[in-house]
Short mmCIF file of N, CA, C and O in Angstrom, two decimals:
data_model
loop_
_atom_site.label_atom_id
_atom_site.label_comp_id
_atom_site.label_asym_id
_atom_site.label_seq_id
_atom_site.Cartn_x
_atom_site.Cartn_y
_atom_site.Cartn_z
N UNK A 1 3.29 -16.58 5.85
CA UNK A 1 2.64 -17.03 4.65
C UNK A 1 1.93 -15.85 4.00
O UNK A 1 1.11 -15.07 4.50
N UNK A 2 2.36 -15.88 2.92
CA UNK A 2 1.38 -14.47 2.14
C UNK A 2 -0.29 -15.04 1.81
O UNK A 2 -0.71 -16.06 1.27
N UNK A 3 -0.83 -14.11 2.29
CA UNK A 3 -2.30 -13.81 2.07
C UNK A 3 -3.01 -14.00 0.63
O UNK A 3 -4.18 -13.94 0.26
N UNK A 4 -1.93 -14.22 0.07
CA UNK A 4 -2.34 -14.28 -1.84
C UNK A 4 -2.76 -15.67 -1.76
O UNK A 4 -3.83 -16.24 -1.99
N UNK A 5 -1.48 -16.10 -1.34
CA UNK A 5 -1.63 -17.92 -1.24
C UNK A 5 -2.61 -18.63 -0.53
O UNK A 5 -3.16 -19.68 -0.86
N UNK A 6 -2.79 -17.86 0.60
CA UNK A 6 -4.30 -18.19 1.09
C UNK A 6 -5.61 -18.07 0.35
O UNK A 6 -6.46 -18.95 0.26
N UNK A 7 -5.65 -16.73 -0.21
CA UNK A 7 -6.82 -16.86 -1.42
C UNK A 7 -6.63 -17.68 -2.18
O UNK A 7 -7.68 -18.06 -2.69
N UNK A 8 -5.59 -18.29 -2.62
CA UNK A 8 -5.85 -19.42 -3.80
C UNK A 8 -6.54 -20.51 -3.41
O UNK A 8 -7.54 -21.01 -3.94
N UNK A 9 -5.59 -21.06 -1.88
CA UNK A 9 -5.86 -22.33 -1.71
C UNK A 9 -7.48 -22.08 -1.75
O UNK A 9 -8.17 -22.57 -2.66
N UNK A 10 -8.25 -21.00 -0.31
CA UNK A 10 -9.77 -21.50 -0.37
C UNK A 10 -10.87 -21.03 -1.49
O UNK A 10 -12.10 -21.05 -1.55
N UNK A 11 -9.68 -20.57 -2.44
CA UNK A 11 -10.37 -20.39 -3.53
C UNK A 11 -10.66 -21.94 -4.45
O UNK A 11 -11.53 -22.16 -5.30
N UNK A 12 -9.48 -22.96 -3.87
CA UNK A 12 -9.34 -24.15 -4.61
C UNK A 12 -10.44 -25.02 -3.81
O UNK A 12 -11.28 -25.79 -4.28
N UNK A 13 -10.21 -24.70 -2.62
CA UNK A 13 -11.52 -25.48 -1.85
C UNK A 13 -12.84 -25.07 -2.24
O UNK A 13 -13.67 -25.93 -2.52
N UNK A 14 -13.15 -23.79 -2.29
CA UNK A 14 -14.65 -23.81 -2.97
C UNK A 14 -14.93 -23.97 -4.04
O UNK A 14 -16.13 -23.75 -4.22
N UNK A 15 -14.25 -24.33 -5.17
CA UNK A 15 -14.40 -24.65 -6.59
C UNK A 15 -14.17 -26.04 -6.27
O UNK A 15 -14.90 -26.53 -7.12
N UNK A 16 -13.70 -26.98 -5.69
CA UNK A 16 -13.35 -27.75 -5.64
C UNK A 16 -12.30 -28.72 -7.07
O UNK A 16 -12.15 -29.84 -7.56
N UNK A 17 -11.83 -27.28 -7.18
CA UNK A 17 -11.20 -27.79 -8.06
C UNK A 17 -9.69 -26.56 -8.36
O UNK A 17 -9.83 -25.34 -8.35
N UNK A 18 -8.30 -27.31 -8.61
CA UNK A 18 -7.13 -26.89 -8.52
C UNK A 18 -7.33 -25.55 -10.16
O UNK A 18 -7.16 -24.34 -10.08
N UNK A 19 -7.53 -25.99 -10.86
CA UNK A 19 -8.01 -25.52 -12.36
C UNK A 19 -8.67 -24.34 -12.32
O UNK A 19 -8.30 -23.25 -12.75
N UNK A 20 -10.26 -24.81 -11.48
CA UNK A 20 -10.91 -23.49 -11.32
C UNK A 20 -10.57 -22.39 -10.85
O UNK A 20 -10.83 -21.22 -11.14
N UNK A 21 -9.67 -23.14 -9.71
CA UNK A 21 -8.96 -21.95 -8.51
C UNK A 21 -7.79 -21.22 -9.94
O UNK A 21 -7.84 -20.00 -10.05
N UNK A 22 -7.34 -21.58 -10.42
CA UNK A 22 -6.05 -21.18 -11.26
C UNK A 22 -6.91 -20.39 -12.47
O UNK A 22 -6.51 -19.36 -13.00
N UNK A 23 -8.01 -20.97 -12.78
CA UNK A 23 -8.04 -19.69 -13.85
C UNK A 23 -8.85 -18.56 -13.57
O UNK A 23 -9.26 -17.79 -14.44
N UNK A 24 -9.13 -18.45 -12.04
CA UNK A 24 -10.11 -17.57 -11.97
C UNK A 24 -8.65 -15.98 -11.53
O UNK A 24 -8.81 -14.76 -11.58
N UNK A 25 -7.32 -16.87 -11.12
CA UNK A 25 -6.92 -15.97 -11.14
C UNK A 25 -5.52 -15.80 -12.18
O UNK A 25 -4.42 -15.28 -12.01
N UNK A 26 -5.99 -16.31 -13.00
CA UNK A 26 -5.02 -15.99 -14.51
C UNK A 26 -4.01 -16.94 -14.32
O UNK A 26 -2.91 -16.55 -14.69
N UNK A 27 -4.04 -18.11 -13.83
CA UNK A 27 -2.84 -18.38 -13.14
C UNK A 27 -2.89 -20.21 -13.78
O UNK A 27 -4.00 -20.75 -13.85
N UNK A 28 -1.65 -20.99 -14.17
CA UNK A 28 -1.45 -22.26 -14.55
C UNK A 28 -1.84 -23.03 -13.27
O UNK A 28 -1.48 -22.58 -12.18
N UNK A 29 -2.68 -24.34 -13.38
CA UNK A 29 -3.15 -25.29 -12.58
C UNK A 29 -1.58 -25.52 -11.90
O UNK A 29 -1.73 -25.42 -10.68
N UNK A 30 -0.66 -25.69 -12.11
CA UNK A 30 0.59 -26.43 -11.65
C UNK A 30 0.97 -25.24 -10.64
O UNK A 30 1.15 -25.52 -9.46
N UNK A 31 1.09 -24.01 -11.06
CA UNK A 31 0.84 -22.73 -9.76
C UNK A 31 0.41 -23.03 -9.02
O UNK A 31 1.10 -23.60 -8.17
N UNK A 32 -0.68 -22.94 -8.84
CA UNK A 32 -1.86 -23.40 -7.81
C UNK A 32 -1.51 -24.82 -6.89
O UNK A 32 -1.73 -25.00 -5.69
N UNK A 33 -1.05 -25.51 -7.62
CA UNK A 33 -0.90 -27.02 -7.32
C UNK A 33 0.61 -26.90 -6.52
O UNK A 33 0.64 -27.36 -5.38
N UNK A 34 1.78 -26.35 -7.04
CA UNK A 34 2.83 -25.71 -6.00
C UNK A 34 2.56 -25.14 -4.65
O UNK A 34 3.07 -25.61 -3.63
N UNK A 35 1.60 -23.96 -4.65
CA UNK A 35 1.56 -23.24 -3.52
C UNK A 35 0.91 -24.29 -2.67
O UNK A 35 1.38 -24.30 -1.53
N UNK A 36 -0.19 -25.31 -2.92
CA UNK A 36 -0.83 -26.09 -2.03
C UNK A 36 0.40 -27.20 -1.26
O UNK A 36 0.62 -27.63 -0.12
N UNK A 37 0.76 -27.28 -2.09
CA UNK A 37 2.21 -28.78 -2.03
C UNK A 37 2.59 -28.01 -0.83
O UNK A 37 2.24 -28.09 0.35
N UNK A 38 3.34 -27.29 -1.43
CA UNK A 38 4.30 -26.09 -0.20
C UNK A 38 4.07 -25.92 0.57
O UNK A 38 4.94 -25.93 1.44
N UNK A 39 2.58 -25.60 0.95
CA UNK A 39 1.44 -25.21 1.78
C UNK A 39 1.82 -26.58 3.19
O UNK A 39 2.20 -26.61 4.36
N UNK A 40 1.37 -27.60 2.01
CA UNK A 40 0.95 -29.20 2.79
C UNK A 40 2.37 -29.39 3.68
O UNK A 40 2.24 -29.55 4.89
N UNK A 41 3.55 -29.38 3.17
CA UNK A 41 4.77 -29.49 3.47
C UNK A 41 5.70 -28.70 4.89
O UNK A 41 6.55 -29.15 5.66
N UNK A 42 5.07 -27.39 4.76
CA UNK A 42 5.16 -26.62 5.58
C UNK A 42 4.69 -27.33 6.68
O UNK A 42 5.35 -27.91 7.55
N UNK A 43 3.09 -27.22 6.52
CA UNK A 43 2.26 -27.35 7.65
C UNK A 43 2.75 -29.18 8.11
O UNK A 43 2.49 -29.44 9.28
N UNK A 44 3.17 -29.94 7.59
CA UNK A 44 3.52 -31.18 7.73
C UNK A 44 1.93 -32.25 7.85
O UNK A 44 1.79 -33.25 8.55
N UNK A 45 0.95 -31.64 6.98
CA UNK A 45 -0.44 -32.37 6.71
C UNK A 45 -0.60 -32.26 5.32
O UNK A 45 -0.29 -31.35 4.55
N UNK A 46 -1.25 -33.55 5.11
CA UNK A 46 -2.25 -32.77 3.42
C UNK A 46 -3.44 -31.96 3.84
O UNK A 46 -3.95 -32.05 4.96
N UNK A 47 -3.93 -31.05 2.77
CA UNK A 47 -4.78 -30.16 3.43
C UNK A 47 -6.21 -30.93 2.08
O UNK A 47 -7.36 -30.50 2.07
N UNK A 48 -5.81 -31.85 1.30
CA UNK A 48 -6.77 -32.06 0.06
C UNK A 48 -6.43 -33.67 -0.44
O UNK A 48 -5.40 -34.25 -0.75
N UNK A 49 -8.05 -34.09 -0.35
CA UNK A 49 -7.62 -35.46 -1.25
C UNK A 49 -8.15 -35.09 -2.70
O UNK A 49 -9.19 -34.55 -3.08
N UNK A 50 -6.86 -35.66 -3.48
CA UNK A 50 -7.21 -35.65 -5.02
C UNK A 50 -7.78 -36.70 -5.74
O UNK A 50 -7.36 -37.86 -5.79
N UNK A 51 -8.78 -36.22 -6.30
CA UNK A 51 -9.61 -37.76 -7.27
C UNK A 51 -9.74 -36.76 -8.39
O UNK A 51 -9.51 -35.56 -8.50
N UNK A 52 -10.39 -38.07 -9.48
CA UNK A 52 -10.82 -37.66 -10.94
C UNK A 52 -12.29 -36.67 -10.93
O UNK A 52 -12.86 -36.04 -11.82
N UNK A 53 -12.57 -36.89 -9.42
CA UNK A 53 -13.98 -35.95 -9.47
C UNK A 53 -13.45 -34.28 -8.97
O UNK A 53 -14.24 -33.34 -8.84
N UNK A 54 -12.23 -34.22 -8.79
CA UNK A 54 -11.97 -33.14 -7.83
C UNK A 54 -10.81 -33.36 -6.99
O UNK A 54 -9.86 -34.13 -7.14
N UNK A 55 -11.15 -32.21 -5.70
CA UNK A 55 -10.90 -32.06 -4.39
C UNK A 55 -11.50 -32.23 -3.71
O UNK A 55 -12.67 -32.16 -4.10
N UNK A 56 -11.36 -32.50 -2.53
CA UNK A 56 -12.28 -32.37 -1.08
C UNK A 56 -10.98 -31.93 -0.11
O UNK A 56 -9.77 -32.11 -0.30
N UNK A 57 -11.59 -31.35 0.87
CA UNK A 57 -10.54 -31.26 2.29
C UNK A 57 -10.35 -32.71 3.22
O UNK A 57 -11.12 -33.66 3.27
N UNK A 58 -9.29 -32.56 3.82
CA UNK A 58 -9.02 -33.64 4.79
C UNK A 58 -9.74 -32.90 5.97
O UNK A 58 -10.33 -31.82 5.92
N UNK A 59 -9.55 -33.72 7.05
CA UNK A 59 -9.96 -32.72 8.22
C UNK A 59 -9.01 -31.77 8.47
O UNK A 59 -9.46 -30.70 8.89
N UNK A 60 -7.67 -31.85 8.31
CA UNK A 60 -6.66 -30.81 8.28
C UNK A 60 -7.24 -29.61 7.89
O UNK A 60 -7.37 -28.55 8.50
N UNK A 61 -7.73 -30.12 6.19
CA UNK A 61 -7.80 -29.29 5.63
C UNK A 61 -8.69 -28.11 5.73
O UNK A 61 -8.33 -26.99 5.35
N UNK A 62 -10.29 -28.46 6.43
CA UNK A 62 -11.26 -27.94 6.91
C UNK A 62 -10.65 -26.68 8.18
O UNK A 62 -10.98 -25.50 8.21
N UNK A 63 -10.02 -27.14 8.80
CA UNK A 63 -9.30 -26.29 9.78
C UNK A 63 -8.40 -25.37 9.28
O UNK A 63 -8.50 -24.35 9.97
N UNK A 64 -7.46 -25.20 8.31
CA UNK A 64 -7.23 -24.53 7.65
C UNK A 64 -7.86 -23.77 7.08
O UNK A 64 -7.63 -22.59 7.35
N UNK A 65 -8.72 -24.01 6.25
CA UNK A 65 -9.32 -23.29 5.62
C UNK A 65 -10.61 -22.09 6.51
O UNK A 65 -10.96 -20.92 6.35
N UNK A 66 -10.91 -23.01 7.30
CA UNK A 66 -12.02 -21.75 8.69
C UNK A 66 -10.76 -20.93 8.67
O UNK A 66 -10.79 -20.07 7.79
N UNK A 67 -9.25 -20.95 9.65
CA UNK A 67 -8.59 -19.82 9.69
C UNK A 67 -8.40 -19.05 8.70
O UNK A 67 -8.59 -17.84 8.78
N UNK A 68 -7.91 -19.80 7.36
CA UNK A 68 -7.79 -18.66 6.29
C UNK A 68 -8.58 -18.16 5.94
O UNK A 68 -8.33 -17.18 5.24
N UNK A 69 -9.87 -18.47 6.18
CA UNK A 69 -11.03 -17.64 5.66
C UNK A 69 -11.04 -16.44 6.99
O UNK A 69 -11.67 -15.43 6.69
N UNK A 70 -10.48 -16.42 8.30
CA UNK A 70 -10.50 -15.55 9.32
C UNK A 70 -9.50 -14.99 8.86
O UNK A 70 -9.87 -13.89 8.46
N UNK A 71 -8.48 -15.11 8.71
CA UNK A 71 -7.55 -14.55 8.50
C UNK A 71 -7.55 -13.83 7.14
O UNK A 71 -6.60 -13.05 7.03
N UNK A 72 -8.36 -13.88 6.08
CA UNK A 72 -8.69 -13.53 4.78
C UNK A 72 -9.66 -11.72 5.03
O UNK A 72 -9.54 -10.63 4.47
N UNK A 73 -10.43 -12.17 5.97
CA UNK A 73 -12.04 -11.51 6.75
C UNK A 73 -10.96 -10.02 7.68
O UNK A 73 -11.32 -8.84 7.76
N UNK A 74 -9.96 -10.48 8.12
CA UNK A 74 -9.33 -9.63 8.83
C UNK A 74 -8.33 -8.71 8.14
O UNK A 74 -7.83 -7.79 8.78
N UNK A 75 -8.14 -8.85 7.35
CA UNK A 75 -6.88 -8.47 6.52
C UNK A 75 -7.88 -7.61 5.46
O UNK A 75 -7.55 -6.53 4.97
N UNK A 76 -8.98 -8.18 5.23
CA UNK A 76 -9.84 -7.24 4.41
C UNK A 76 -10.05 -6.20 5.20
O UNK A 76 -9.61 -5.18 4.68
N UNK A 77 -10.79 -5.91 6.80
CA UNK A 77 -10.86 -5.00 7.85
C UNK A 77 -9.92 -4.52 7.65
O UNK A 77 -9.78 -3.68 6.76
N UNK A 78 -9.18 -4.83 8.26
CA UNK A 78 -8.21 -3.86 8.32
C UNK A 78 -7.75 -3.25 7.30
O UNK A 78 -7.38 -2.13 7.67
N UNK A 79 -7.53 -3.45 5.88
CA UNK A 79 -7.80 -2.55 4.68
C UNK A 79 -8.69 -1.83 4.91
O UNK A 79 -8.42 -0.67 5.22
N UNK A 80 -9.62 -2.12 4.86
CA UNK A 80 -10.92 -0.46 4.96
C UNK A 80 -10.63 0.53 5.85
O UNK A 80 -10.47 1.73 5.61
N UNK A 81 -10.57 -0.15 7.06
CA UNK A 81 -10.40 0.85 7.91
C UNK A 81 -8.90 1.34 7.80
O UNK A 81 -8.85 2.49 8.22
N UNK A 82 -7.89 0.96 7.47
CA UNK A 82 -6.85 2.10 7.17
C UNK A 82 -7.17 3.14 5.86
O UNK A 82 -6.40 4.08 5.65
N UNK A 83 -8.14 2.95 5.14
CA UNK A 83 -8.24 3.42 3.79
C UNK A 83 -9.07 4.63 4.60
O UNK A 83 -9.06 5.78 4.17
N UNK A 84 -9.85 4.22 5.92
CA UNK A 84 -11.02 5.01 5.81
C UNK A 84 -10.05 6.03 6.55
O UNK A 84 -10.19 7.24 6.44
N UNK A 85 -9.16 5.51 7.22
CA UNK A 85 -8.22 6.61 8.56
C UNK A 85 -7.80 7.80 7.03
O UNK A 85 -8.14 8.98 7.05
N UNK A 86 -7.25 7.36 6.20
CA UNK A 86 -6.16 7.68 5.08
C UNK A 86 -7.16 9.04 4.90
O UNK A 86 -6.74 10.17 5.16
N UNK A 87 -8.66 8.78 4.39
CA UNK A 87 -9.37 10.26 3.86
C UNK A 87 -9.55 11.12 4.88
O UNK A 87 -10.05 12.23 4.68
#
């Protein structure tokens, strides 16, 4: 799974909203709303219940989102520190 798609989704979880997540990164709500689908499909869970107020996580979804946020946290590390090996 690419790491992009992970920033969206818990980008969609802390806005709680599919929209917010999409325009913060230039990107159409229905984008956003694909990669999650895909996401859900893959993993064979929903990761989000949808209402007129929003999003929220399922419990799936909560668990997901702790890893991608580890997995987000690590991938940043390890950028620096190859940047820092590089000078």
């Amino acid at each position: 799974m690419d790491t992009k798609i992970l920033e969206y989704i818990v980008t969609a979880a802390q806005e709680k909203s599919i929209s917010k997540a999409a325009e913060k990164y230039y990107l159409t709500q229905p984008v956003i709303s694909r990669h999650i689908k895909n996401t859900e499909q893959m993993l064979g869970t929903r990761l989000f219940i949808r209402s007129h107020e929003g999003i929220s996580l399922t419990d799936a979804g909560r668990i997901f989102i702790n890893s991608a946020q580890m997995i987000l946290r690590i991938e940043a590390e390890l950028r620096k520190d190859l940047e820092e090996l590089s000078r």
